[in-house]
Amino acid sequence: MDKLNYYRQCLREFLTEYASYGSEDQNMETQLIFDTENDHYLLLRTGWDKKRRIHSCIFHFDIKDGKIWLQENNTDIDVGEELEEMGISKKEIVIGFHYPSLRQHSEYAVS
């Protein structure tokens, strides 16, 4: 399996696992979005909390320029560690929500 398809498989597995921890609330829906044509992968929660609308992105990944870009992580999960356990090094992961000039100070890829 080539690297790009391996990344896709890992992101699908990662997001599917965390989607299974979804809310028990029947007014909330967990959505997995796998856009393999454009390489966007998301886990969303949508619904209602009483009279308040919820539309929340839990995780958002893109695959760009041969690397996995973590665009959003609204959890306390160390995504890099989880992806490393799947065989993806930190140098193959860009923390997209970090300001570009600050990325050089982390263990992750700059871009």
N, CA, C and O atoms as a MOPAC input file, in Angstrom:
PM7 MOZYME 1SCF
protein

 N      0.86000 1    -1.18600 1     0.00000 1
 C      0.00000 1     0.00000 1     0.00000 1
 C      0.90000 1     1.24000 1     0.00000 1
 O      1.86500 1     1.31900 1     0.76000 1
 N      0.57000 1     2.19900 1    -0.85800 1
 C      1.38300 1     3.41200 1    -0.90000 1
 C      1.07700 1     4.30200 1     0.31300 1
 O      0.08900 1     4.11100 1     1.02300 1
 N      1.95900 1     5.27000 1     0.51600 1
 C      1.87800 1     6.12400 1     1.70400 1
 C      0.55600 1     6.89000 1     1.77900 1
 O     -0.05300 1     6.95700 1     2.84700 1
 N      0.11100 1     7.45800 1     0.68200 1
 C     -1.12200 1     8.23600 1     0.66900 1
 C     -2.32200 1     7.38300 1     1.06200 1
 O     -3.14500 1     7.81100 1     1.87000 1
 N     -2.42900 1     6.19900 1     0.50800 1
 C     -3.54200 1     5.31500 1     0.87200 1
 C     -3.43500 1     4.84600 1     2.31300 1
 O     -4.44800 1     4.63900 1     2.98100 1
 N     -2.20100 1     4.67600 1     2.79500 1
 C     -2.02400 1     4.30500 1     4.19900 1
 C     -2.50700 1     5.42900 1     5.11600 1
 O     -3.17500 1     5.16700 1     6.11600 1
 N     -2.17400 1     6.67900 1     4.78100 1
 C     -2.66500 1     7.81900 1     5.55600 1
 C     -4.19100 1     7.82200 1     5.57500 1
 O     -4.80100 1     7.99300 1     6.63000 1
 N     -4.80100 1     7.63400 1     4.41700 1
 C     -6.26800 1     7.62400 1     4.33900 1
 C     -6.85800 1     6.54500 1     5.24400 1
 O     -7.81400 1     6.79200 1     5.97900 1
 N     -6.28300 1     5.35900 1     5.18000 1
 C     -6.77100 1     4.24900 1     6.00700 1
 C     -6.63400 1     4.57700 1     7.49000 1
 O     -7.56100 1     4.33700 1     8.26500 1
 N     -5.49200 1     5.12100 1     7.88900 1
 C     -5.26400 1     5.45100 1     9.29700 1
 C     -6.24500 1     6.51300 1     9.78600 1
 O     -6.78000 1     6.40100 1    10.88900 1
 N     -6.48400 1     7.53800 1     8.97800 1
 C     -7.41000 1     8.59000 1     9.39100 1
 C     -8.83200 1     8.05900 1     9.49900 1
 O     -9.55700 1     8.42700 1    10.42300 1
 N     -9.24000 1     7.20400 1     8.57500 1
 C    -10.57900 1     6.60100 1     8.66900 1
 C    -10.70500 1     5.76800 1     9.94000 1
 O    -11.71500 1     5.85100 1    10.63900 1
 N     -9.68400 1     4.96400 1    10.24100 1
 C     -9.71800 1     4.12900 1    11.45200 1
 C     -9.75200 1     4.99400 1    12.70800 1
 O    -10.54000 1     4.74300 1    13.62000 1
 N     -8.89300 1     6.01300 1    12.75200 1
 C     -8.82800 1     6.89500 1    13.91200 1
 C    -10.17600 1     7.56600 1    14.15600 1
 O    -10.69900 1     7.51700 1    15.26900 1
 N    -10.73900 1     8.18800 1    13.12900 1
 C    -11.99800 1     8.91000 1    13.29100 1
 C    -13.16100 1     7.97600 1    13.58300 1
 O    -14.03800 1     8.31200 1    14.37900 1
 N    -13.18100 1     6.82700 1    12.96200 1
 C    -14.25700 1     5.85600 1    13.21700 1
 C    -14.22500 1     5.39700 1    14.66600 1
 O    -15.27100 1     5.26000 1    15.30000 1
 N    -13.03500 1     5.15900 1    15.18800 1
 C    -12.92500 1     4.75400 1    16.59300 1
 C    -13.48600 1     5.83200 1    17.51200 1
 O    -14.27300 1     5.53000 1    18.40900 1
 N    -13.09100 1     7.08800 1    17.30000 1
 C    -13.55400 1     8.15300 1    18.18200 1
 C    -15.01500 1     8.50200 1    17.96400 1
 O    -15.66900 1     9.00500 1    18.87800 1
 N    -15.53300 1     8.25100 1    16.79100 1
 C    -16.96900 1     8.47100 1    16.54600 1
 C    -17.79800 1     7.50800 1    17.37700 1
 O    -18.92900 1     7.82700 1    17.74400 1
 N    -17.25700 1     6.33900 1    17.67700 1
 C    -18.00000 1     5.34800 1    18.46600 1
 C    -18.18900 1     5.79200 1    19.90600 1
 O    -19.01000 1     5.22200 1    20.62500 1
 N    -17.43600 1     6.80900 1    20.34400 1
 C    -17.59000 1     7.34700 1    21.69500 1
 C    -18.60000 1     8.48500 1    21.72000 1
 O    -18.60400 1     9.29500 1    22.64700 1
 N    -19.45000 1     8.54900 1    20.71100 1
 C    -20.40200 1     9.64000 1    20.54700 1
 C    -21.37100 1     9.78600 1    21.69600 1
 O    -21.47100 1     8.93300 1    22.57900 1
 N    -22.06100 1    10.87100 1    21.65300 1
 C    -23.02400 1    11.22900 1    22.68400 1
 C    -24.20700 1    10.25400 1    22.69500 1
 O    -24.65100 1     9.78800 1    21.64600 1
 N    -24.69900 1     9.96000 1    23.87400 1
 C    -25.89800 1     9.13200 1    24.03500 1
 C    -27.16200 1     9.94800 1    23.78100 1
 O    -28.25100 1     9.38800 1    23.65100 1
 N    -27.01900 1    11.25000 1    23.71000 1
 C    -28.14300 1    12.15200 1    23.52000 1
 C    -28.75400 1    11.94100 1    22.13600 1
 O    -28.06200 1    12.06500 1    21.12500 1
 N    -30.03000 1    11.62700 1    22.09000 1
 C    -30.70100 1    11.37200 1    20.82100 1
 C    -30.87900 1    12.64200 1    19.98800 1
 O    -31.20900 1    12.56500 1    18.80500 1
 N    -30.66500 1    13.79500 1    20.59100 1
 C    -30.76100 1    15.05200 1    19.86000 1
 C    -29.44000 1    15.43400 1    19.18500 1
 O    -29.35000 1    16.46100 1    18.51300 1
 N    -28.42100 1    14.59700 1    19.37500 1
 C    -27.10300 1    14.86100 1    18.79000 1
 C    -26.78000 1    13.77800 1    17.77100 1
 O    -27.10600 1    12.60800 1    17.96600 1
 N    -26.14100 1    14.17900 1    16.69200 1
 C    -25.72900 1    13.25400 1    15.64600 1
 C    -24.22100 1    13.34700 1    15.47000 1
 O    -23.65900 1    14.44100 1    15.43300 1
 N    -23.57500 1    12.20500 1    15.36200 1
 C    -22.15600 1    12.15500 1    15.06500 1
 C    -22.00600 1    11.93000 1    13.57100 1
 O    -22.61900 1    11.02000 1    13.01300 1
 N    -21.19900 1    12.74900 1    12.92500 1
 C    -21.00200 1    12.63600 1    11.48100 1
 C    -19.52900 1    12.40900 1    11.17100 1
 O    -18.65300 1    13.14500 1    11.62500 1
 N    -19.28800 1    11.38200 1    10.39500 1
 C    -17.95200 1    11.11800 1     9.86200 1
 C    -17.93700 1    11.58400 1     8.41800 1
 O    -18.82600 1    11.22500 1     7.64600 1
 N    -16.95600 1    12.36600 1     8.04500 1
 C    -16.85100 1    12.84900 1     6.67800 1
 C    -15.49200 1    12.43300 1     6.13800 1
 O    -14.44600 1    12.86200 1     6.62400 1
 N    -15.53900 1    11.58300 1     5.11700 1
 C    -14.33100 1    11.08500 1     4.46200 1
 C    -14.37500 1    11.52000 1     2.99900 1
 O    -14.98800 1    10.84700 1     2.17100 1
 N    -13.74400 1    12.61600 1     2.68200 1
 C    -13.67200 1    13.09600 1     1.30900 1
 C    -12.32400 1    12.64700 1     0.75200 1
 O    -11.33800 1    13.38000 1     0.82700 1
 N    -12.29100 1    11.43900 1     0.19500 1
 C    -11.03000 1    10.87600 1    -0.28900 1
 C    -10.58100 1    11.49300 1    -1.61100 1
 O     -9.41300 1    11.38000 1    -1.98300 1
 N    -11.49600 1    12.14100 1    -2.31700 1
 C    -11.11300 1    12.80300 1    -3.56700 1
 C    -10.26800 1    14.04700 1    -3.29200 1
 O     -9.29000 1    14.31100 1    -3.99000 1
 N    -10.66000 1    14.80800 1    -2.26000 1
 C     -9.94000 1    16.02900 1    -1.89500 1
 C     -9.11900 1    15.87700 1    -0.62200 1
 O     -8.44100 1    16.81600 1    -0.20200 1
 N     -9.17500 1    14.70500 1    -0.00800 1
 C     -8.42900 1    14.36500 1     1.20700 1
 C     -8.73100 1    15.26700 1     2.39400 1
 O     -7.83500 1    15.86500 1     2.99000 1
 N    -10.02900 1    15.35000 1     2.72500 1
 C    -10.51400 1    16.01900 1     3.93400 1
 C    -11.21600 1    14.96500 1     4.78200 1
 O    -12.00900 1    14.17800 1     4.26400 1
 N    -10.92700 1    14.94700 1     6.09400 1
 C    -11.46400 1    13.93300 1     6.99600 1
 C    -11.89600 1    14.63100 1     8.28000 1
 O    -11.09200 1    15.28500 1     8.94400 1
 N    -13.18700 1    14.48600 1     8.62400 1
 C    -13.71900 1    15.19600 1     9.78200 1
 C    -14.60300 1    14.31000 1    10.64500 1
 O    -15.21900 1    13.35400 1    10.17300 1
 N    -14.64400 1    14.65900 1    11.92000 1
 C    -15.61300 1    14.10300 1    12.86200 1
 C    -16.36800 1    15.30100 1    13.42900 1
 O    -15.78400 1    16.17800 1    14.06500 1
 N    -17.67800 1    15.32000 1    13.18700 1
 C    -18.52200 1    16.42900 1    13.62000 1
 C    -19.60100 1    15.93100 1    14.56400 1
 O    -19.98500 1    14.76300 1    14.51800 1
 N    -20.08700 1    16.81500 1    15.41600 1
 C    -21.27600 1    16.56200 1    16.22600 1
 C    -22.24600 1    17.69400 1    15.93100 1
 O    -21.88800 1    18.87000 1    15.99300 1
 N    -23.46600 1    17.32600 1    15.61400 1
 C    -24.49900 1    18.31700 1    15.32900 1
 C    -25.77600 1    17.94500 1    16.06800 1
 O    -25.99400 1    16.78300 1    16.40900 1
 N    -26.60100 1    18.92900 1    16.30500 1
 C    -27.88300 1    18.66500 1    16.96600 1
 C    -28.28900 1    19.82500 1    17.84500 1
 O    -27.92900 1    20.97900 1    17.61400 1
 N    -29.05600 1    19.47200 1    18.86500 1
 C    -29.61400 1    20.48800 1    19.76100 1
 C    -29.35100 1    20.13600 1    21.21200 1
 O    -29.47100 1    18.98100 1    21.61800 1
 N    -28.98800 1    21.15100 1    21.99000 1
 C    -28.87800 1    21.05800 1    23.43400 1
 C    -29.93000 1    22.01400 1    23.98400 1
 O    -29.70400 1    23.21800 1    24.11200 1
 N    -31.08200 1    21.44300 1    24.30200 1
 C    -32.26300 1    22.22700 1    24.65200 1
 C    -32.60600 1    23.13500 1    23.47600 1
 O    -33.00500 1    22.63700 1    22.42200 1
 N    -32.46500 1    24.44800 1    23.62300 1
 C    -32.80200 1    25.36600 1    22.53200 1
 C    -31.56300 1    25.90900 1    21.81900 1
 O    -31.65800 1    26.81900 1    20.99500 1
 N    -30.41600 1    25.34700 1    22.14300 1
 C    -29.16200 1    25.83300 1    21.56800 1
 C    -28.67000 1    24.87300 1    20.48000 1
 O    -28.55000 1    23.67100 1    20.71600 1
 N    -28.39100 1    25.40000 1    19.30700 1
 C    -27.89300 1    24.60500 1    18.18600 1
 C    -26.42300 1    24.27900 1    18.39500 1
 O    -25.62300 1    25.14900 1    18.73900 1
 N    -26.07700 1    23.01400 1    18.18200 1
 C    -24.68900 1    22.55800 1    18.29300 1
 C    -24.21900 1    22.13800 1    16.90400 1
 O    -24.88200 1    21.35000 1    16.22900 1
 N    -23.10200 1    22.65300 1    16.49200 1
 C    -22.41800 1    22.22100 1    15.27400 1
 C    -20.94500 1    22.32500 1    15.59500 1
 O    -20.36100 1    23.40700 1    15.52700 1
 N    -20.34400 1    21.19900 1    15.94500 1
 C    -19.00200 1    21.21400 1    16.49400 1
 C    -18.08500 1    20.26400 1    15.72900 1
 O    -18.40500 1    19.09500 1    15.51600 1
 N    -16.96000 1    20.79000 1    15.33000 1
 C    -15.93200 1    19.97200 1    14.69200 1
 C    -15.03000 1    19.41800 1    15.79500 1
 O    -14.36000 1    20.17600 1    16.49500 1
 N    -15.01900 1    18.11000 1    15.94200 1
 C    -14.17500 1    17.46800 1    16.94800 1
 C    -12.74800 1    17.30800 1    16.40100 1
 O    -11.77700 1    17.71600 1    17.03800 1
 N    -12.64600 1    16.70900 1    15.21700 1
 C    -11.35700 1    16.54600 1    14.53700 1
 C    -11.50400 1    16.94400 1    13.07700 1
 O    -12.54500 1    16.71400 1    12.46200 1
 N    -10.45700 1    17.54100 1    12.53200 1
 C    -10.39900 1    17.84000 1    11.10300 1
 C     -8.96500 1    17.58300 1    10.64900 1
 O     -8.01600 1    18.17100 1    11.16800 1
 N     -8.83300 1    16.69300 1     9.67200 1
 C     -7.54300 1    16.37600 1     9.06300 1
 C     -7.61900 1    16.64300 1     7.56800 1
 O     -8.67700 1    16.49900 1     6.95400 1
 N     -6.49700 1    17.03200 1     6.99000 1
 C     -6.32800 1    17.07600 1     5.54400 1
 C     -5.04200 1    16.32300 1     5.22900 1
 O     -4.14200 1    16.22800 1     6.06500 1
 N     -4.96800 1    15.79500 1     4.02700 1
 C     -3.70000 1    15.27100 1     3.52200 1
 C     -3.27700 1    16.23300 1     2.42100 1
 O     -3.95500 1    16.37100 1     1.40300 1
 N     -2.13700 1    16.90000 1     2.64200 1
 C     -1.62700 1    17.89300 1     1.69500 1
 C     -0.13000 1    17.72700 1     1.56300 1
 O      0.57100 1    17.50500 1     2.55100 1
 N      0.34800 1    17.83200 1     0.36100 1
 C      1.79200 1    17.81400 1     0.09900 1
 C      2.48600 1    16.61100 1     0.74400 1
 O      3.61300 1    16.71500 1     1.22800 1
 N      1.78700 1    15.46300 1     0.74300 1
 C      2.38000 1    14.23200 1     1.25800 1
 C      2.44100 1    14.13200 1     2.76800 1
 O      3.15100 1    13.28100 1     3.30400 1
 N      1.70500 1    14.99200 1     3.46400 1
 C      1.69900 1    14.96300 1     4.93100 1
 C      0.26800 1    15.02700 1     5.44300 1
 O     -0.64400 1    15.47100 1     4.74500 1
 N      0.09500 1    14.57500 1     6.67600 1
 C     -1.19300 1    14.70000 1     7.35700 1
 C     -1.19600 1    16.03500 1     8.09000 1
 O     -0.30400 1    16.32100 1     8.88800 1
 N     -2.21100 1    16.84500 1     7.80800 1
 C     -2.38000 1    18.13800 1     8.47200 1
 C     -3.50700 1    18.00900 1     9.48200 1
 O     -4.65200 1    17.74400 1     9.11600 1
 N     -3.18100 1    18.19600 1    10.74600 1
 C     -4.19600 1    18.24500 1    11.79400 1
 C     -4.68600 1    19.68800 1    11.85400 1
 O     -3.98400 1    20.56800 1    12.35200 1
 N     -5.89500 1    19.92600 1    11.34500 1
 C     -6.43800 1    21.27800 1    11.26700 1
 C     -7.22200 1    21.67100 1    12.51500 1
 O     -7.31500 1    22.85100 1    12.85200 1
 N     -7.78400 1    20.67300 1    13.20000 1
 C     -8.59000 1    20.95500 1    14.39200 1
 C     -8.55500 1    19.73700 1    15.30600 1
 O     -8.65000 1    18.59900 1    14.84800 1
 N     -8.41600 1    19.99200 1    16.60100 1
 C     -8.49700 1    18.94700 1    17.62300 1
 C     -9.14700 1    19.57000 1    18.84300 1
 O     -8.49200 1    20.27600 1    19.60900 1
 N    -10.41800 1    19.31500 1    19.02300 1
 C    -11.14600 1    19.86400 1    20.17000 1
 C    -11.30100 1    18.81800 1    21.26500 1
 O    -12.37400 1    18.66200 1    21.84900 1
 N    -10.21300 1    18.10700 1    21.53300 1
 C    -10.17300 1    17.10500 1    22.60100 1
 C     -8.85000 1    17.26800 1    23.33700 1
 O     -8.03100 1    18.11900 1    22.99100 1
 N     -8.65700 1    16.44400 1    24.35000 1
 C     -7.36500 1    16.41400 1    25.02700 1
 C     -6.53200 1    15.22200 1    24.55900 1
 O     -5.54000 1    14.86900 1    25.19800 1
 N     -6.92700 1    14.60500 1    23.45600 1
 C     -6.24000 1    13.43900 1    22.90200 1
 C     -4.96000 1    13.88800 1    22.20700 1
 O     -4.96800 1    14.85800 1    21.44900 1
 N     -3.86200 1    13.18300 1    22.46500 1
 C     -2.59800 1    13.43600 1    21.77900 1
 C     -2.64300 1    12.69800 1    20.44600 1
 O     -2.25200 1    11.53500 1    20.35500 1
 N     -3.12000 1    13.38400 1    19.41900 1
 C     -3.31300 1    12.77200 1    18.10800 1
 C     -1.99200 1    12.28600 1    17.53100 1
 O     -1.93700 1    11.21500 1    16.92700 1
 N     -0.92800 1    13.06200 1    17.71200 1
 C      0.37900 1    12.65100 1    17.20500 1
 C      0.80500 1    11.31300 1    17.75700 1
 O      1.30900 1    10.46300 1    17.02300 1
 N      0.60500 1    11.12400 1    19.03900 1
 C      0.95800 1     9.85200 1    19.67600 1
 C      0.13400 1     8.70800 1    19.09500 1
 O      0.65900 1     7.62800 1    18.82300 1
 N     -1.15100 1     8.95300 1    18.91000 1
 C     -2.03300 1     7.92000 1    18.35300 1
 C     -1.61500 1     7.55700 1    16.93100 1
 O     -1.59500 1     6.38100 1    16.56700 1
 N     -1.28300 1     8.57000 1    16.12900 1
 C     -0.85700 1     8.29400 1    14.75600 1
 C      0.50800 1     7.61400 1    14.72800 1
 O      0.76500 1     6.77900 1    13.86000 1
 N      1.38400 1     7.96200 1    15.66800 1
 C      2.68100 1     7.27900 1    15.75600 1
 C      2.50100 1     5.78500 1    16.02300 1
 O      3.23300 1     4.95800 1    15.47900 1
 N      1.52700 1     5.45000 1    16.85900 1
 C      1.24500 1     4.03900 1    17.13300 1
 C      0.77900 1     3.30400 1    15.87800 1
 O      0.85800 1     2.07800 1    15.80600 1
 N      0.29300 1     4.06000 1    14.88800 1
 C     -0.12500 1     3.48200 1    13.61200 1
 C      1.02100 1     3.47000 1    12.59300 1
 O      0.83500 1     3.05000 1    11.45000 1
 N      2.19700 1     3.93000 1    13.00800 1
 C      3.35800 1     3.91200 1    12.12200 1
 C      3.61400 1     5.20200 1    11.36700 1
 O      4.38500 1     5.20900 1    10.40700 1
 N      2.98700 1     6.29100 1    11.77700 1
 C      3.17800 1     7.58900 1    11.12300 1
 C      4.04900 1     8.44700 1    12.04100 1
 O      3.70600 1     8.66900 1    13.20200 1
 N      5.16800 1     8.92200 1    11.51800 1
 C      6.08200 1     9.70100 1    12.36300 1
 C      5.58700 1    11.13400 1    12.52100 1
 O      4.78100 1    11.62000 1    11.72800 1
 N      6.08100 1    11.79500 1    13.55400 1
 C      5.71100 1    13.18800 1    13.80100 1
 C      6.17000 1    14.08600 1    12.65500 1
 O      5.57900 1    15.14200 1    12.43000 1
 N      7.19300 1    13.69200 1    11.94000 1
 C      7.69200 1    14.47900 1    10.80600 1
 C      6.78000 1    14.35700 1     9.58800 1
 O      6.99800 1    15.03600 1     8.58400 1
 N      5.76300 1    13.50200 1     9.66600 1
 C      4.77300 1    13.35900 1     8.59900 1
 C      3.46000 1    14.06000 1     8.97200 1
 O      2.47400 1    13.97300 1     8.24000 1
 N      3.45700 1    14.74900 1    10.11000 1
 C      2.25200 1    15.39800 1    10.62600 1
 C      2.52800 1    16.89800 1    10.79400 1
 O      3.53200 1    17.29500 1    11.38400 1
 N      1.62800 1    17.71100 1    10.26900 1
 C      1.71000 1    19.16200 1    10.44300 1
 C      0.56300 1    19.57500 1    11.35500 1
 O     -0.58700 1    19.20300 1    11.12000 1
 N      0.87100 1    20.33800 1    12.38700 1
 C     -0.17200 1    20.86700 1    13.26300 1
 C     -0.64800 1    22.17600 1    12.62800 1
 O     -0.09800 1    23.24700 1    12.88300 1
 N     -1.67100 1    22.05900 1    11.80700 1
 C     -2.13700 1    23.17200 1    11.00300 1
 C     -2.73300 1    24.32100 1    11.79000 1
 O     -2.78600 1    25.44700 1    11.29500 1
 N     -3.18400 1    24.05400 1    13.01200 1
 C     -3.77700 1    25.13300 1    13.80300 1
 C     -2.72400 1    25.91800 1    14.59100 1
 O     -3.05900 1    26.88300 1    15.27800 1
 N     -1.45600 1    25.51100 1    14.49600 1
 C     -0.37000 1    26.30900 1    15.07300 1
 C      0.07900 1    27.34100 1    14.04300 1
 O      0.15800 1    27.04600 1    12.85100 1
 N      0.36800 1    28.53200 1    14.50500 1
 C      0.83300 1    29.58900 1    13.62100 1
 C      2.09000 1    29.10100 1    12.88700 1
 O      2.96500 1    28.50900 1    13.51900 1
 N      2.20300 1    29.33000 1    11.58000 1
 C      3.30400 1    28.75500 1    10.80000 1
 C      4.70100 1    28.98700 1    11.37400 1
 O      5.51400 1    28.06300 1    11.36700 1
 N      5.00300 1    30.17100 1    11.86400 1
 C      6.35800 1    30.42900 1    12.37300 1
 C      6.63700 1    29.71200 1    13.69000 1
 O      7.79500 1    29.58300 1    14.08500 1
 N      5.59900 1    29.24500 1    14.37400 1
 C      5.79900 1    28.53400 1    15.64100 1
 C      5.97300 1    27.02800 1    15.44900 1
 O      6.42600 1    26.34000 1    16.36400 1
 N      5.62500 1    26.51700 1    14.29400 1
 C      5.70500 1    25.06700 1    14.05200 1
 C      7.12300 1    24.53400 1    14.17500 1
 O      7.32100 1    23.37500 1    14.54200 1
 N      8.11100 1    25.36600 1    13.87200 1
 C      9.51100 1    24.92100 1    13.92600 1
 C      9.94600 1    24.55300 1    15.34300 1
 O     10.96100 1    23.88000 1    15.52100 1
 N      9.20000 1    24.98000 1    16.33800 1
 C      9.56400 1    24.72800 1    17.73300 1
 C      8.91600 1    23.45300 1    18.29000 1
 O      9.01300 1    23.17200 1    19.48400 1
 N      8.26600 1    22.69600 1    17.42500 1
 C      7.63300 1    21.45400 1    17.88100 1
 C      8.36200 1    20.25800 1    17.27800 1
 O      9.27700 1    20.41600 1    16.47000 1
 N      7.95100 1    19.08200 1    17.67400 1
 C      8.52500 1    17.84900 1    17.14000 1
 C      7.89600 1    17.47700 1    15.80200 1
 O      8.30200 1    16.49800 1    15.17600 1
 N      6.90600 1    18.25300 1    15.35900 1
 C      6.14400 1    17.92400 1    14.16700 1
 C      6.69800 1    18.64500 1    12.94300 1
 O      7.55100 1    19.52700 1    13.04900 1
 N      6.18900 1    18.24500 1    11.77500 1
 C      6.61900 1    18.85700 1    10.52000 1
 C      6.22900 1    20.33000 1    10.48700 1
 O      5.24500 1    20.73300 1    11.10600 1
 N      7.00100 1    21.12400 1     9.76600 1
 C      6.73500 1    22.55200 1     9.63400 1
 C      5.62000 1    22.76900 1     8.61500 1
 O      4.70200 1    23.55000 1     8.86600 1
 N      5.68500 1    22.10500 1     7.49200 1
 C      4.63300 1    22.11900 1     6.47000 1
 C      4.99200 1    21.16500 1     5.35800 1
 O      4.23700 1    21.02600 1     4.39600 1

